[in-house]
Short mmCIF file of C-alpha atoms in Angstrom, two decimals:
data_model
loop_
_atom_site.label_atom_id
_atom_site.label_comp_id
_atom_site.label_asym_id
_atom_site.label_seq_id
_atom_site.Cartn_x
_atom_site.Cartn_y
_atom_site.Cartn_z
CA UNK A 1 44.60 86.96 58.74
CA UNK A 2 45.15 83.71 61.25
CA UNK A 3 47.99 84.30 63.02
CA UNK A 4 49.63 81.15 62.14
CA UNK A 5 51.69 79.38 59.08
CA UNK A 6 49.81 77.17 57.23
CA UNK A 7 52.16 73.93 56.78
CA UNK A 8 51.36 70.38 56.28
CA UNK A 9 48.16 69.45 53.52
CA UNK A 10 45.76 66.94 55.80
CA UNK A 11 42.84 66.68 53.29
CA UNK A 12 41.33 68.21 49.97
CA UNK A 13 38.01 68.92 48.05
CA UNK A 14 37.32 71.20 45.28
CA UNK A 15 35.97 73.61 47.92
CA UNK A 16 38.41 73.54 51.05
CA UNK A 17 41.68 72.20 51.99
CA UNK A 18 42.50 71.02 55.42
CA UNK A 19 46.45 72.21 56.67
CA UNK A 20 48.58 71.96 59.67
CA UNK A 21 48.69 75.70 61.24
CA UNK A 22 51.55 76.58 63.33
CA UNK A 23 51.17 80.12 65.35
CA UNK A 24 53.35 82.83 64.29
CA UNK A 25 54.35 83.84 67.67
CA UNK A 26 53.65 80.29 69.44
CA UNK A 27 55.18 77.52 67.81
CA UNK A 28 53.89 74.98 70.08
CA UNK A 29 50.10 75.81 69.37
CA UNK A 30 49.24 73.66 66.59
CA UNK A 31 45.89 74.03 64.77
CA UNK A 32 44.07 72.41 61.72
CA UNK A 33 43.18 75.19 59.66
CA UNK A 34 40.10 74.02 57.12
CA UNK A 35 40.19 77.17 54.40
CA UNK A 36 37.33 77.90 52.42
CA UNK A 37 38.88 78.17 48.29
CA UNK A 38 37.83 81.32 47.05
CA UNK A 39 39.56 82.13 43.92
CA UNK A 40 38.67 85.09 42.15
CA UNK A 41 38.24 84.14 38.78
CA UNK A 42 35.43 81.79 39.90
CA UNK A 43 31.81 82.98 39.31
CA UNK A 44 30.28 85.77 42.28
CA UNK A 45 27.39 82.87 43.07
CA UNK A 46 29.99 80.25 43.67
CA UNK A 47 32.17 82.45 46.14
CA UNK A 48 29.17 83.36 47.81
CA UNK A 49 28.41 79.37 48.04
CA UNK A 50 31.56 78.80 50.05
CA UNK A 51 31.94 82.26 51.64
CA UNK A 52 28.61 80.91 53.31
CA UNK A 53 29.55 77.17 53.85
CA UNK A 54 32.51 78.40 56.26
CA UNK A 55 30.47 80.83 58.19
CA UNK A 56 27.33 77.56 58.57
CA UNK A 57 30.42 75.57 59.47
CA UNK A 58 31.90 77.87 61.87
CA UNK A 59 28.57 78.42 63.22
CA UNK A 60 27.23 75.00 63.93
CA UNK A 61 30.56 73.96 65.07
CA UNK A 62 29.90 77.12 68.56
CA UNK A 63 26.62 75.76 68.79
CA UNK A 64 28.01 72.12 69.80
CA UNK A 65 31.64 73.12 71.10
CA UNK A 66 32.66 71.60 74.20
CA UNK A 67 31.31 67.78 73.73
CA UNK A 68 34.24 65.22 73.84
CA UNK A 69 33.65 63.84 70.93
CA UNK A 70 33.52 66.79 68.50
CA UNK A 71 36.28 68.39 67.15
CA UNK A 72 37.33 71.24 69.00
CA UNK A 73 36.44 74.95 67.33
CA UNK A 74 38.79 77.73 68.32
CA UNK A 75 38.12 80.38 65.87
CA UNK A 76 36.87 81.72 62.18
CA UNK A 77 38.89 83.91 60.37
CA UNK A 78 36.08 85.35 57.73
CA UNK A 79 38.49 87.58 55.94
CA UNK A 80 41.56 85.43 55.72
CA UNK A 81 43.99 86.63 52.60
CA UNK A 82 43.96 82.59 51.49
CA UNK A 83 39.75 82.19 52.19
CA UNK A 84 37.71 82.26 54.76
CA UNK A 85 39.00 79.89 57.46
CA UNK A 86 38.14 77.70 60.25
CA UNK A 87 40.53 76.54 62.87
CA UNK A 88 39.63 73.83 64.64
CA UNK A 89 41.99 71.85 67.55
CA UNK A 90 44.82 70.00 65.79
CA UNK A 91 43.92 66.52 67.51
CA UNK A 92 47.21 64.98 66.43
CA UNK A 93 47.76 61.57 64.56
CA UNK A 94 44.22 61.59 64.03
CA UNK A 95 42.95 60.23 60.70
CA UNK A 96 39.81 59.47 58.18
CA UNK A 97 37.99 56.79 59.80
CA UNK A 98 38.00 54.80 56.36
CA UNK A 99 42.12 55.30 56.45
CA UNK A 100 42.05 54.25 60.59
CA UNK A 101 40.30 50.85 59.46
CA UNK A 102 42.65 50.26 56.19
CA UNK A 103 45.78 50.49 58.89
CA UNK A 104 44.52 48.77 61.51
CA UNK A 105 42.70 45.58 59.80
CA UNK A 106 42.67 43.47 63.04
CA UNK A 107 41.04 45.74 64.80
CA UNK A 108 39.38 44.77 68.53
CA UNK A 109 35.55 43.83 68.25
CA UNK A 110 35.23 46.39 71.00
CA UNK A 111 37.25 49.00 69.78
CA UNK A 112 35.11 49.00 66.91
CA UNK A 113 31.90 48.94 69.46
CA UNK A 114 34.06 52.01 71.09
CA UNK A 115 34.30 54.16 67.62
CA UNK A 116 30.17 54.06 66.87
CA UNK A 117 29.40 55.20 70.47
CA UNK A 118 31.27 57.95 70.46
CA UNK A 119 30.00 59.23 67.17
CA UNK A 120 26.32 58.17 68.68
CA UNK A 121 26.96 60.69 72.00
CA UNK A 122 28.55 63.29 69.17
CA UNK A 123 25.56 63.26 67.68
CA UNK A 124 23.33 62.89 70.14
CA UNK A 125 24.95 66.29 71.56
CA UNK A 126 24.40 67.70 68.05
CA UNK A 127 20.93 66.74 68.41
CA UNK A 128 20.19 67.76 71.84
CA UNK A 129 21.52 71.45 70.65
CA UNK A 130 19.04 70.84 68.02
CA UNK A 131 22.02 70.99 64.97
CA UNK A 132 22.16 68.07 62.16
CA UNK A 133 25.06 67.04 60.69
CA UNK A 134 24.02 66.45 57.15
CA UNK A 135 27.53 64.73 56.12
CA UNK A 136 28.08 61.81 58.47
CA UNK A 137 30.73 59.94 56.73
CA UNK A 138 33.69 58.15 57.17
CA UNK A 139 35.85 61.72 56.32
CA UNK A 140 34.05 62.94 59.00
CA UNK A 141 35.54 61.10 61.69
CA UNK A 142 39.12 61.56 62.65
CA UNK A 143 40.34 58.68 64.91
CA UNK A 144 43.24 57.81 66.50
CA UNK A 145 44.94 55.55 69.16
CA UNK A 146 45.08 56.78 72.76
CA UNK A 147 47.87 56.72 75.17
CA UNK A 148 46.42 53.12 76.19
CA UNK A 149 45.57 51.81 72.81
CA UNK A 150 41.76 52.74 72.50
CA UNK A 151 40.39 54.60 69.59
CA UNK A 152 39.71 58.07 70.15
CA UNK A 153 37.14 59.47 68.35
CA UNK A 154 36.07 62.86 67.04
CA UNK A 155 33.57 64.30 64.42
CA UNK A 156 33.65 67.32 62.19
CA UNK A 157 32.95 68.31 58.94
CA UNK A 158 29.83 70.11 59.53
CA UNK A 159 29.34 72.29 56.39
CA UNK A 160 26.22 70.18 55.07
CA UNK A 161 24.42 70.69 58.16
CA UNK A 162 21.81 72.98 59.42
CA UNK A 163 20.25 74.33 63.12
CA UNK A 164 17.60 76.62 64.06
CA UNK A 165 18.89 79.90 62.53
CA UNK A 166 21.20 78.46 59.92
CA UNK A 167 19.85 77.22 56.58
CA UNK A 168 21.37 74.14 55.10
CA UNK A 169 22.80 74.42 52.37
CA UNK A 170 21.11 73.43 48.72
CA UNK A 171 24.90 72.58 47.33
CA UNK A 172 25.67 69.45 48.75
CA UNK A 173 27.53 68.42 46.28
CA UNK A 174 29.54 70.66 45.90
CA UNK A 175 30.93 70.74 49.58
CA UNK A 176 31.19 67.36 50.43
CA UNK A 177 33.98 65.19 49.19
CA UNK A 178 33.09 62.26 47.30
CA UNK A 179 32.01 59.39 49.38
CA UNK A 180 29.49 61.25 51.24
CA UNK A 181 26.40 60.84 49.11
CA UNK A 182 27.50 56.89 49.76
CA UNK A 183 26.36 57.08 53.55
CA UNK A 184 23.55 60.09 53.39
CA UNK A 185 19.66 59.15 53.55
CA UNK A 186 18.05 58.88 50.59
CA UNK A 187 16.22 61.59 50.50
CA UNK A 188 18.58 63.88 51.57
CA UNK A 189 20.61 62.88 49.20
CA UNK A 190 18.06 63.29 46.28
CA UNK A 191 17.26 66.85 47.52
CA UNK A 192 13.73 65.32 49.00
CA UNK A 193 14.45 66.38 52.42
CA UNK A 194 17.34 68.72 54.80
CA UNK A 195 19.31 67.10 57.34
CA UNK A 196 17.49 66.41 60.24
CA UNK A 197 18.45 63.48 63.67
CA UNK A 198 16.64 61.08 61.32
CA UNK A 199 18.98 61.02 58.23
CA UNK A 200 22.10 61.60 60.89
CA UNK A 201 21.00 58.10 61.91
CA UNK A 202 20.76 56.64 58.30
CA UNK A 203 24.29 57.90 58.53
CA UNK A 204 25.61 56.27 61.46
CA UNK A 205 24.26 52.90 60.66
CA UNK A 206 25.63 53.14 57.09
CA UNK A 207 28.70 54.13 59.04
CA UNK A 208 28.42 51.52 61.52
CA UNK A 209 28.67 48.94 58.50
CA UNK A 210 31.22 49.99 57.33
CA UNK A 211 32.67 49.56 60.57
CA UNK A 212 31.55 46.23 61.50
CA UNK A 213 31.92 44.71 57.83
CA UNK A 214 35.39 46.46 56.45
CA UNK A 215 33.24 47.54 53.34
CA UNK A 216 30.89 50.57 52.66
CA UNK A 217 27.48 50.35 52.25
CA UNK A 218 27.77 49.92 48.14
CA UNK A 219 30.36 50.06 45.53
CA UNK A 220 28.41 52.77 43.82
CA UNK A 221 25.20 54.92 44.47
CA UNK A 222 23.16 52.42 42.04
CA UNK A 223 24.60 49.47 43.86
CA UNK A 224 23.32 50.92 47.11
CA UNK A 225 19.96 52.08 45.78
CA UNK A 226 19.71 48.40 44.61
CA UNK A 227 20.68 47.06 48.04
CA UNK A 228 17.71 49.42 49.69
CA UNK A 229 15.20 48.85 47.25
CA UNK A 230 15.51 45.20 47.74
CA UNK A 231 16.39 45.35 51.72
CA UNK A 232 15.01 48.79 52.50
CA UNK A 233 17.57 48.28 55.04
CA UNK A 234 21.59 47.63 54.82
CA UNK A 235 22.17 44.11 56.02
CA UNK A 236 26.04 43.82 56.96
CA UNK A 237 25.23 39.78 56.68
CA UNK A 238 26.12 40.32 52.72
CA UNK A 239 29.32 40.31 54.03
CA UNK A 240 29.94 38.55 57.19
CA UNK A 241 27.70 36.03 59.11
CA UNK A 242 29.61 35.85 61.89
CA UNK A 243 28.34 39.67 63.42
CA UNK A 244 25.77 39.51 66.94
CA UNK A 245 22.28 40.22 65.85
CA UNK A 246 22.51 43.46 68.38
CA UNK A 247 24.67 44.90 65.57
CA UNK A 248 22.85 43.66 62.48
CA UNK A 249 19.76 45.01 64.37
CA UNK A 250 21.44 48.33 65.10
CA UNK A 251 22.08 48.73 61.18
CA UNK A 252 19.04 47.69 59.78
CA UNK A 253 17.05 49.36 62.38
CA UNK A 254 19.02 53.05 61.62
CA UNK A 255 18.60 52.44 58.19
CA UNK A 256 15.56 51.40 57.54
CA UNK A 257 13.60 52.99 54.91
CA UNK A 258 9.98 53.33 53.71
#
């Protein structure tokens, strides 16, 4: 088992829950402890499903440790009594990126600027260590403000992803939480293709807009289907004018599609 108490509930899907962790023995080493729900009167298939989805998550997660902008990994605890769980570093006060934005409304130009490039070197890391993320979304991205006021910025979440060695998984919905499918490619979101850099960058731009523009890419799925198929792009001018064509090129450019 983790050697820690699990206090505090930080986020929740039908397949994990996200907790404070305190250590047992070291009450100033704080962790966020992401565990894997694996009750036993659910079927053998779908406790194999998330028995897997920790170890791809704890897996990926080594393969890009040490980058800035990624949260931390310390440690996978396969057999833990509660589920299999991953602890990552508790990087305190930080927040959803779609919460961060809600609370701070005014938000700099540049601070905004700040957020996408650090989630662009995150994933260019990812990338370089030839791992896809496969869930870039705003629940992804914890934020918070620094000791002098700027954003800072880290990514996680990488149980939809795959590498060389580890599979992707072909339950996506079932491990993501619900806004994902919102800013995935479409066709990894239809099942037509795995994650790869290329629908990590539909991501990021559908990201970016949200960013830039206050509102996600579309209301629903058909709304945003309808907004491709008419674009084949996301153009943040729908909502605001006022944005430099160097970001309305950045969006349309990463999500451009065929």
């Amino acid at each position: 088992r983790p050697d820690g108490v699990l206090g505090e509930l930080l986020a929740e899907t039908d397949s994990y829950q996200d907790r404070d962790a305190t250590h047992r023995d070291i009450p100033a080493q704080k962790r966020r402890a992401r565990t894997y729900l694996v009750p036993e009167q659910t079927s053998v298939e779908l406790r194999q499903q998330l028995r897997r989805a920790a170890g791809r998550e704890a897996q990926l997660l080594y393969e890009v440790r040490e980058h800035p902008n990624v949260l931390t990994y310390t440690d996978y605890v396969a057999d833990a009594e509660v589920g299999p769980t991953v602890l990552f570093d508790a990087f305190t006060d930080g927040i959803p990126l779609d919460a961060f934005l809600r609370r701070e409304p005014d938000l700099a130009f540049t601070h905004r600027v700040a957020i996408i490039e650090a989630v662009s070197r995150a994933l260019a890391h990812c990338h370089r260590r030839r791992v896809s993320h496969g869930g870039v979304s705003p629940s992804a991205i914890l934020v918070r403000r620094g000791p002098e006021g700027k954003p800072e910025t880290r990514l996680f979440n990488f149980q939809l992803g795959g590498a060389d060695g580890v599979d992707p998984t072909s339950h996506r919905s079932n491990l993501g939480d619900d806004q994902v499918p919102l800013y995935q490619a479409p066709e990894l979101r239809k099942g037509l293709a795995p994650p790869d850099p290329c629908t990590d960058l539909f991501s990021l731009g559908a990201v970016a807009y949200l960013v830039f523009t206050g509102q996600p890419p579309g209301t629903t799925l058909a709304d945003l289907d309808a907004r491709l198929a008419a674009d084949h792009h996301l153009d943040p001018r729908a909502v605001s004018d006022a944005l430099p064509r160097d970001v309305i090129d950045l969006i349309a450019g990463a999500t451009q599609t065929s």
